[in-house]
């Protein structure tokens, strides 16, 4: 592989790589604002300027300048190496690039910082980007100058609503055009553009339009400063109080890799943001997925219920024993859930098929909906493939098949995972015909409302789990917050049900369960970004 030198370190590169891309791949940050690995190159911020040393014996590009001589307080003609944007210049074999080791680069970075901050309001204390703002970070690393401009700054529009999800502050905007390029190149909806020049430049929404496509929240995510903020998140939390868990989005079958940011002091989830995985979602997520973090706390089932009334776990398990203990072999059906992890589906499936004599298995979940050709999948469940993979040797029936079997009178007892169903409420009258419906679920929903016994399960935010996406890639999701109320992973409930029925089944640890599950599990996905971190 060809390589070049960056501050004396050998960096391999692929044909067509720019200096910044090769450095980024090698884990080296060349300071930048406008460059993003998933967007085209604009090269407008000039923060990434580097010095490219000429080959021995050759004179490199030079730039004539006037330099102030402090002794005489006069300007003298001088010259210095002409710096070049690392985001635009392609790597060449044997190239010698100076970044942190060049005094000319250090001077340029300081000057760029000063220019970008010349008209910037000093509102970091009330800015939502504080703590993850490149202007702040780079000022500390490369600025630290004394403010020289005493004039009133150029004032521009503040708190402009761009649409249902995003607010724009033109005074904070450095006009890097990342948001403009994102909506055009990724969201395929070129609804943003730049107007005016110099210190009057600002971003605007196309006349007659709003920023309202499926990917509006990504504009806030790619904005390197606090110019675009999300209505959902602004003023809710300070990012330095938040911790991140590497999760898998639950919004659809694409299974985008995400960080779930939560406050460990209150165990509250605050936002979802994309985690880079080039095999799945690259750098992006859709709005539905980014807002789906709310499901960590919304409409939760947190305590056991018997016949619609709150009960202790012991009382609920006694009722399960009374109802399922005497069921005839083959008289119980199992409903797996495309909303739950493979671990949950696997444990309940094995309990039901090997110990409860369950013959018929069905898979439920949310109904299909609209998708798009970027990421959003019509299947609104994160684990349809995983649930089906663990249904047993025969292909599972659909939820409609389950209702038909109940209506035909051959099914009286059902053990169900998950509350979600793909049909409207009218069809659920069939569920009322059951003598026994035991539901293990994390959220309220039709299968909880109709249940005789409800056991509270954890959400994806509260328990580690594996989800198999539409491409058949199995992806692991980490737990973030502590389980609410008495909820516990559904795979643990499978063990508790077995104990109540005196059956020899259960897994003491997640690792033990995963080892047992491994042979039936689809291929693992290439890992996403390993460490929680800021956007590129
Ligand atoms: S709003 Fe943000 S992303 Fe868009 S041009 Fe301004 S600074 Fe860049
Ligand atoms: S495309 Fe699907 S998995 Fe990706 S963020 Fe959107 S809802 Fe989540
Ligand atoms: S990152 Fe290279 S010019 Fe902006």
XYZ file of C-alpha atoms and ligand atoms in Angstrom:
556
model
C 0.000 0.000 0.000
C 1.415 3.446 -0.844
C 2.105 5.816 2.022
C 3.047 9.382 2.826
C 4.497 11.083 5.868
C 2.354 13.183 8.187
C 4.414 14.932 10.847
C 7.032 12.224 10.367
C 4.554 9.354 10.762
C 4.046 6.957 7.878
C 0.362 6.973 6.792
C -0.915 4.401 4.291
C -3.457 5.590 1.743
C -5.717 4.256 -0.977
C -5.845 5.648 -4.493
C -7.886 8.858 -4.533
C -7.621 9.499 -0.764
C -7.234 13.075 0.348
C -4.715 13.802 3.101
C -7.464 14.314 5.684
C -9.256 11.076 4.770
C -6.112 8.969 5.038
C -5.241 10.675 8.334
C -8.794 10.172 9.627
C -8.581 6.453 8.802
C -5.315 6.290 10.711
C -6.988 7.915 13.717
C -5.310 11.307 13.322
C -7.445 14.429 13.462
C -6.448 17.177 11.096
C -8.550 20.089 12.431
C -11.524 20.692 10.167
C -15.021 22.147 10.031
C -16.412 21.769 6.530
C -15.012 18.329 5.723
C -17.136 15.284 6.562
C -16.153 11.795 5.454
C -19.622 11.116 4.068
C -20.011 14.364 2.096
C -18.401 15.970 -0.930
C -15.446 18.311 -0.415
C -16.246 22.024 -0.123
C -12.886 23.231 1.207
C -14.366 26.495 2.418
C -13.383 26.749 6.090
C -9.575 26.547 5.626
C -9.111 25.036 9.076
C -7.409 21.976 7.615
C -4.521 23.848 5.961
C -1.275 21.879 6.011
C 2.225 22.470 4.735
C 3.410 20.113 2.006
C 7.193 20.051 2.086
C 8.769 20.029 -1.385
C 10.888 17.057 -2.423
C 14.609 17.542 -1.651
C 16.264 19.984 -4.056
C 12.991 21.527 -5.211
C 11.368 24.804 -4.271
C 7.827 24.345 -3.075
C 4.892 26.679 -3.536
C 5.581 29.978 -1.752
C 3.306 32.886 -0.936
C 4.435 36.524 -0.812
C 3.324 38.268 2.360
C 3.907 41.438 4.324
C 5.268 40.682 7.778
C 5.208 43.211 10.596
C 8.589 43.888 12.135
C 7.763 44.682 15.779
C 11.132 46.411 16.262
C 10.520 49.057 13.605
C 6.715 48.705 13.471
C 6.918 48.541 9.684
C 5.906 45.886 7.209
C 8.551 44.102 5.231
C 8.065 41.907 2.166
C 8.575 38.251 3.002
C 7.271 34.912 1.884
C 6.183 31.654 3.453
C 5.111 28.191 2.280
C 1.731 28.213 0.560
C -0.476 26.052 2.737
C -2.963 23.693 1.149
C -6.295 22.260 2.337
C -5.812 18.674 3.538
C -9.450 17.962 2.701
C -8.870 18.663 -0.974
C -5.309 17.649 -1.794
C -4.885 14.017 -2.764
C -2.154 11.937 -1.176
C 0.916 11.116 -3.211
C 3.523 8.437 -2.641
C 6.363 9.793 -0.499
C 4.614 13.114 0.150
C 5.864 14.893 3.268
C 3.009 16.682 5.014
C 3.474 18.911 8.045
C 0.436 19.508 10.203
C 0.967 19.867 13.968
C 4.716 20.188 13.424
C 4.536 23.310 11.220
C 4.692 26.808 12.730
C 3.051 28.159 9.559
C 0.120 25.769 10.030
C -0.200 26.753 13.692
C -0.311 30.418 12.672
C -2.912 29.713 9.985
C -5.157 27.733 12.340
C -5.065 30.557 14.840
C -5.934 33.080 12.119
C -8.806 30.919 10.807
C -10.175 30.571 14.341
C -10.002 34.322 14.812
C -11.762 34.963 11.504
C -14.522 32.434 12.202
C -15.103 33.850 15.666
C -14.888 37.495 14.655
C -18.659 37.913 14.536
C -19.562 34.948 16.699
C -21.805 35.731 19.677
C -20.356 34.792 23.050
C -23.309 32.636 23.968
C -21.590 29.355 24.742
C -23.214 29.278 28.213
C -26.664 29.072 26.633
C -25.679 27.128 23.514
C -26.736 23.512 23.185
C -23.567 22.635 21.301
C -21.378 23.590 24.285
C -19.258 20.610 25.227
C -19.223 19.164 21.718
C -18.507 22.297 19.653
C -15.531 22.455 17.325
C -15.277 26.209 17.741
C -14.765 25.713 21.475
C -12.418 22.770 21.127
C -10.243 24.286 18.420
C -10.079 27.656 20.167
C -8.529 25.884 23.129
C -6.203 23.813 20.965
C -5.256 26.304 18.270
C -6.613 29.742 19.205
C -6.056 31.195 22.668
C -5.528 34.663 21.252
C -6.708 37.896 22.830
C -9.771 39.315 21.086
C -8.683 42.209 18.877
C -11.994 43.354 17.404
C -13.781 45.888 19.562
C -16.556 46.752 17.089
C -20.124 45.539 17.387
C -20.439 42.171 15.683
C -22.559 41.720 12.558
C -25.962 40.649 13.796
C -27.930 38.042 11.901
C -31.207 36.132 12.419
C -31.438 34.007 15.547
C -33.786 31.192 16.542
C -35.190 30.745 13.029
C -37.452 27.721 12.762
C -36.363 25.722 9.731
C -39.200 23.229 10.126
C -40.766 20.906 12.675
C -37.481 19.706 14.145
C -34.666 22.237 13.616
C -33.861 25.765 14.797
C -31.194 27.893 13.068
C -28.984 30.599 14.556
C -27.265 32.499 11.742
C -24.878 34.293 14.128
C -23.355 30.986 15.181
C -23.155 29.635 11.636
C -19.698 29.403 10.065
C -21.272 28.728 6.641
C -19.374 25.472 6.237
C -22.280 24.143 4.078
C -22.227 20.680 5.635
C -26.003 20.918 6.157
C -26.519 22.087 2.561
C -24.474 19.219 1.161
C -26.157 16.690 3.472
C -29.714 17.487 2.371
C -28.661 17.434 -1.271
C -26.312 14.450 -1.330
C -27.732 12.103 1.320
C -31.340 13.095 1.958
C -31.812 13.854 -1.772
C -33.920 16.885 -0.858
C -31.911 20.049 -1.667
C -34.007 22.305 0.513
C -31.151 24.308 2.100
C -28.751 26.734 0.436
C -26.387 29.587 1.239
C -27.091 33.229 0.491
C -24.871 36.341 0.535
C -21.115 36.364 0.997
C -18.491 37.127 3.604
C -19.799 38.055 7.014
C -23.342 38.369 5.646
C -23.441 34.731 4.565
C -26.186 32.579 6.016
C -28.121 29.393 5.352
C -31.716 29.566 4.207
C -34.577 27.199 3.445
C -35.902 27.170 -0.111
C -38.825 29.615 -0.413
C -42.141 27.898 0.143
C -40.505 24.901 1.795
C -39.637 23.691 5.271
C -36.808 21.428 6.311
C -39.137 18.487 6.716
C -37.718 15.405 5.003
C -36.971 12.090 6.739
C -33.442 13.191 7.719
C -33.778 16.694 9.187
C -32.132 15.828 12.511
C -28.988 14.764 10.694
C -28.430 18.413 9.698
C -28.091 19.239 13.389
C -25.765 16.290 13.805
C -23.420 17.260 10.961
C -23.367 20.951 11.980
C -19.977 21.334 13.656
C -21.114 24.321 15.728
C -24.298 25.352 17.512
C -25.986 26.935 14.495
C -28.491 24.121 14.007
C -30.111 22.720 17.116
C -32.804 20.078 17.476
C -36.090 21.224 18.957
C -36.355 17.867 20.668
C -33.021 18.098 22.518
C -32.274 21.813 22.955
C -32.192 23.020 26.566
C -32.893 19.537 27.925
C -29.444 18.323 28.982
C -25.785 19.265 29.116
C -23.757 16.822 27.076
C -20.958 16.518 29.618
C -23.408 14.900 32.026
C -24.420 12.278 29.457
C -22.982 8.820 28.894
C -23.324 6.775 25.699
C -24.259 3.156 25.072
C -23.629 1.524 21.699
C -27.080 0.469 20.634
C -28.982 -0.635 17.550
C -31.880 1.555 16.447
C -35.291 -0.021 17.005
C -37.153 2.030 14.398
C -36.961 -0.333 11.446
C -35.271 -3.383 9.972
C -32.245 -1.435 8.708
C -30.785 -1.656 12.207
C -28.769 1.549 12.144
C -25.914 1.637 14.631
C -26.535 4.300 17.237
C -25.354 5.834 20.457
C -28.048 6.121 23.085
C -27.056 9.105 25.228
C -28.412 8.995 28.764
C -27.948 10.753 32.078
C -26.567 8.178 34.544
C -27.749 10.265 37.507
C -31.413 9.969 36.585
C -31.183 6.952 34.263
C -32.956 8.960 31.570
C -32.317 8.574 27.842
C -31.995 11.921 26.028
C -31.128 11.257 22.430
C -30.088 8.811 19.738
C -27.305 9.725 17.356
C -25.639 7.721 14.598
C -22.667 5.457 15.175
C -20.538 4.908 12.117
C -20.899 1.513 10.465
C -20.092 1.496 6.772
C -21.835 -1.875 6.271
C -25.161 -0.678 7.658
C -25.880 3.039 8.002
C -22.547 4.705 7.194
C -22.742 7.940 9.251
C -26.467 8.509 9.222
C -29.826 7.847 10.877
C -33.338 8.952 9.980
C -35.558 11.190 12.115
C -37.824 8.341 13.196
C -34.812 6.419 14.464
C -33.227 9.401 16.175
C -36.467 10.141 18.001
C -37.120 6.489 18.822
C -34.973 6.868 21.972
C -38.249 8.035 23.576
C -39.470 4.430 23.531
C -37.002 3.786 26.339
C -39.441 5.488 28.692
C -42.756 5.915 26.888
C -45.722 3.598 27.475
C -43.649 1.213 29.549
C -44.918 -1.871 31.304
C -42.989 -1.763 34.564
C -44.870 -4.124 36.888
C -46.589 -7.486 36.652
C -50.353 -7.691 36.236
C -52.927 -10.407 36.757
C -56.298 -9.914 35.092
C -55.481 -6.250 34.490
C -54.542 -5.514 38.119
C -51.052 -4.813 39.450
C -49.488 -7.867 41.041
C -46.154 -8.908 42.455
C -43.884 -11.002 40.292
C -44.561 -13.983 42.581
C -48.337 -13.629 42.242
C -48.020 -13.323 38.466
C -45.829 -16.404 38.210
C -48.257 -18.376 40.429
C -50.997 -17.404 37.995
C -48.854 -18.493 35.034
C -48.379 -21.844 36.760
C -52.108 -22.200 37.393
C -52.977 -21.358 33.802
C -50.187 -23.029 31.835
C -49.275 -25.854 34.222
C -52.303 -27.941 33.371
C -52.492 -27.180 29.657
C -52.594 -30.215 27.430
C -49.447 -30.926 25.410
C -49.732 -29.089 22.140
C -52.505 -26.926 23.504
C -50.300 -23.864 23.952
C -49.167 -21.608 21.112
C -46.225 -19.258 21.198
C -46.046 -15.750 19.745
C -42.524 -14.451 19.220
C -41.786 -10.774 18.654
C -39.865 -8.961 15.930
C -39.634 -6.095 18.423
C -37.575 -8.085 20.913
C -33.973 -9.244 20.842
C -32.862 -12.618 19.571
C -31.965 -13.572 23.163
C -35.560 -12.988 24.304
C -37.014 -14.847 21.326
C -34.576 -17.736 21.644
C -35.176 -18.308 25.371
C -38.972 -18.202 25.137
C -38.934 -20.317 22.003
C -36.860 -23.049 23.630
C -38.893 -22.984 26.828
C -42.129 -23.239 24.881
C -41.089 -25.830 22.316
C -38.951 -28.099 24.497
C -40.781 -27.885 27.834
C -44.330 -26.647 27.298
C -45.049 -28.850 24.300
C -45.826 -25.870 22.093
C -46.477 -26.939 18.557
C -47.475 -23.772 16.803
C -45.261 -20.695 16.695
C -46.231 -17.291 15.301
C -44.285 -14.061 14.894
C -45.795 -10.669 15.637
C -44.564 -7.084 15.489
C -45.489 -3.695 14.090
C -47.169 -3.474 10.673
C -45.223 -2.445 7.601
C -45.181 1.245 6.738
C -43.590 3.666 4.328
C -39.873 3.455 3.635
C -37.436 5.389 1.483
C -34.413 4.604 -0.657
C -31.892 6.068 1.793
C -32.171 4.042 5.019
C -35.736 3.854 6.262
C -37.114 0.327 5.775
C -40.803 -0.571 5.333
C -40.430 -3.249 8.044
C -40.780 -1.244 11.274
C -39.329 -3.975 13.459
C -35.644 -4.266 14.386
C -35.536 -8.054 14.583
C -37.929 -9.764 12.198
C -35.171 -12.020 10.879
C -33.940 -12.869 14.409
C -37.415 -13.761 15.663
C -38.013 -16.016 12.658
C -34.579 -17.644 12.999
C -35.448 -18.801 16.521
C -38.993 -19.958 15.823
C -37.983 -23.590 15.414
C -37.601 -25.972 12.493
C -40.850 -24.984 10.783
C -41.562 -21.565 9.305
C -43.594 -19.588 11.873
C -47.088 -18.359 11.171
C -48.017 -14.705 10.889
C -50.145 -12.845 13.430
C -53.091 -13.131 11.049
C -52.587 -16.920 11.093
C -52.750 -16.823 14.894
C -56.053 -14.938 14.866
C -57.455 -17.369 12.306
C -56.429 -20.343 14.474
C -58.109 -18.799 17.535
C -61.280 -18.056 15.563
C -61.312 -21.623 14.295
C -61.501 -22.709 17.932
C -58.369 -24.820 18.058
C -56.287 -22.514 20.178
C -56.999 -21.635 23.793
C -53.661 -20.927 25.477
C -51.010 -18.509 24.245
C -47.659 -17.433 25.590
C -46.668 -14.174 23.881
C -43.591 -12.004 23.707
C -44.043 -8.291 23.029
C -47.175 -6.164 22.957
C -47.075 -5.011 19.359
C -49.305 -6.482 16.654
C -49.595 -5.709 12.953
C -53.392 -5.511 12.790
C -56.020 -3.016 13.851
C -57.877 -3.232 17.144
C -61.027 -4.785 15.640
C -59.191 -8.011 14.835
C -58.132 -8.263 18.454
C -61.583 -9.363 19.505
C -60.220 -12.805 18.663
C -57.668 -12.528 21.472
C -60.515 -12.146 23.979
C -61.603 -15.677 23.102
C -58.456 -17.146 24.643
C -58.651 -18.946 27.990
C -55.042 -17.995 28.708
C -52.872 -15.226 27.361
C -49.570 -14.730 29.172
C -47.630 -11.786 27.745
C -44.043 -10.823 28.473
C -43.697 -7.244 27.197
C -41.888 -3.950 27.658
C -44.547 -1.611 26.309
C -48.299 -1.205 26.446
C -50.096 -2.587 23.406
C -52.821 -4.955 22.257
C -51.162 -8.147 23.522
C -50.762 -6.546 26.958
C -54.281 -5.122 27.035
C -55.786 -8.556 26.290
C -53.469 -10.548 28.582
C -54.550 -12.483 31.674
C -51.022 -12.284 33.027
C -48.429 -9.637 32.129
C -44.746 -9.937 33.004
C -42.742 -6.683 32.621
C -39.803 -6.959 30.210
C -36.897 -4.605 29.655
C -36.535 -2.474 26.521
C -33.468 -2.471 24.274
C -32.243 0.489 26.332
C -32.189 -1.548 29.538
C -30.731 -4.868 28.431
C -28.061 -6.048 26.042
C -29.454 -7.839 23.019
C -28.869 -8.983 19.466
C -30.921 -7.749 16.517
C -30.806 -9.176 12.999
C -31.437 -6.565 10.331
C -33.042 -6.850 6.903
C -29.695 -7.787 5.351
C -29.422 -10.705 7.788
C -26.642 -9.132 9.846
C -26.764 -9.870 13.588
C -25.809 -6.796 15.616
C -25.264 -6.477 19.347
C -26.784 -3.620 21.293
C -25.567 -2.550 24.750
C -27.686 -1.758 27.789
C -27.806 1.906 28.784
C -30.194 2.698 31.623
C -31.259 0.541 34.585
C -34.471 -1.452 34.136
C -37.578 0.443 35.204
C -39.760 -0.947 38.003
C -39.635 -4.725 38.161
C -38.869 -5.214 34.481
C -36.226 -7.733 33.528
C -35.094 -9.212 30.212
C -37.711 -11.512 28.697
C -35.099 -14.285 28.546
C -34.876 -14.080 32.338
C -38.682 -14.320 32.571
C -38.439 -17.522 30.520
C -36.272 -18.961 33.305
C -38.676 -17.674 35.978
C -41.654 -19.269 34.221
C -39.719 -22.545 33.993
C -38.917 -22.346 37.717
C -42.562 -21.714 38.599
C -43.510 -24.774 36.550
C -40.625 -26.821 38.034
C -39.085 -27.268 34.596
C -35.336 -27.764 34.124
C -34.741 -24.671 31.988
C -33.074 -21.284 32.303
C -29.881 -19.356 31.775
C -27.984 -17.852 34.671
C -25.993 -15.416 32.557
C -26.296 -13.662 29.212
C -23.035 -15.239 28.022
C -24.397 -18.715 28.695
C -27.544 -17.908 26.722
C -25.549 -16.464 23.829
C -23.349 -19.540 23.617
C -26.439 -21.756 23.431
C -28.045 -19.478 20.859
C -24.998 -19.142 18.621
C -25.614 -22.078 16.248
C -28.987 -20.694 15.172
C -27.822 -17.076 14.928
C -27.329 -15.375 11.511
C -23.962 -13.864 10.534
C -22.572 -11.174 12.775
C -22.353 -7.691 11.282
C -18.998 -5.931 10.933
C -18.614 -3.927 14.140
C -19.517 -0.278 14.126
C -17.432 2.435 15.755
C -15.894 1.030 18.933
C -15.863 4.086 21.142
C -18.548 6.596 21.960
C -17.431 9.831 20.423
C -18.235 13.029 18.633
C -19.247 13.249 14.995
C -16.354 13.323 12.472
S -25.742 25.680 9.875
Fe -24.023 24.488 10.660
S -23.703 22.903 9.095
Fe -24.936 24.510 8.150
S -23.468 25.882 7.192
Fe -23.875 26.730 9.225
S -22.273 25.877 10.514
Fe -22.315 24.649 8.651
S -33.495 3.848 9.069
Fe -34.503 2.514 10.535
S -32.865 1.707 11.816
Fe -32.050 3.511 10.701
S -32.393 5.235 12.070
Fe -34.180 5.113 10.750
S -35.650 3.872 11.896
Fe -33.643 3.539 12.825
S -11.946 21.089 6.254
Fe -10.633 21.598 4.634
S -11.221 23.580 4.128
Fe -12.676 23.003 5.613
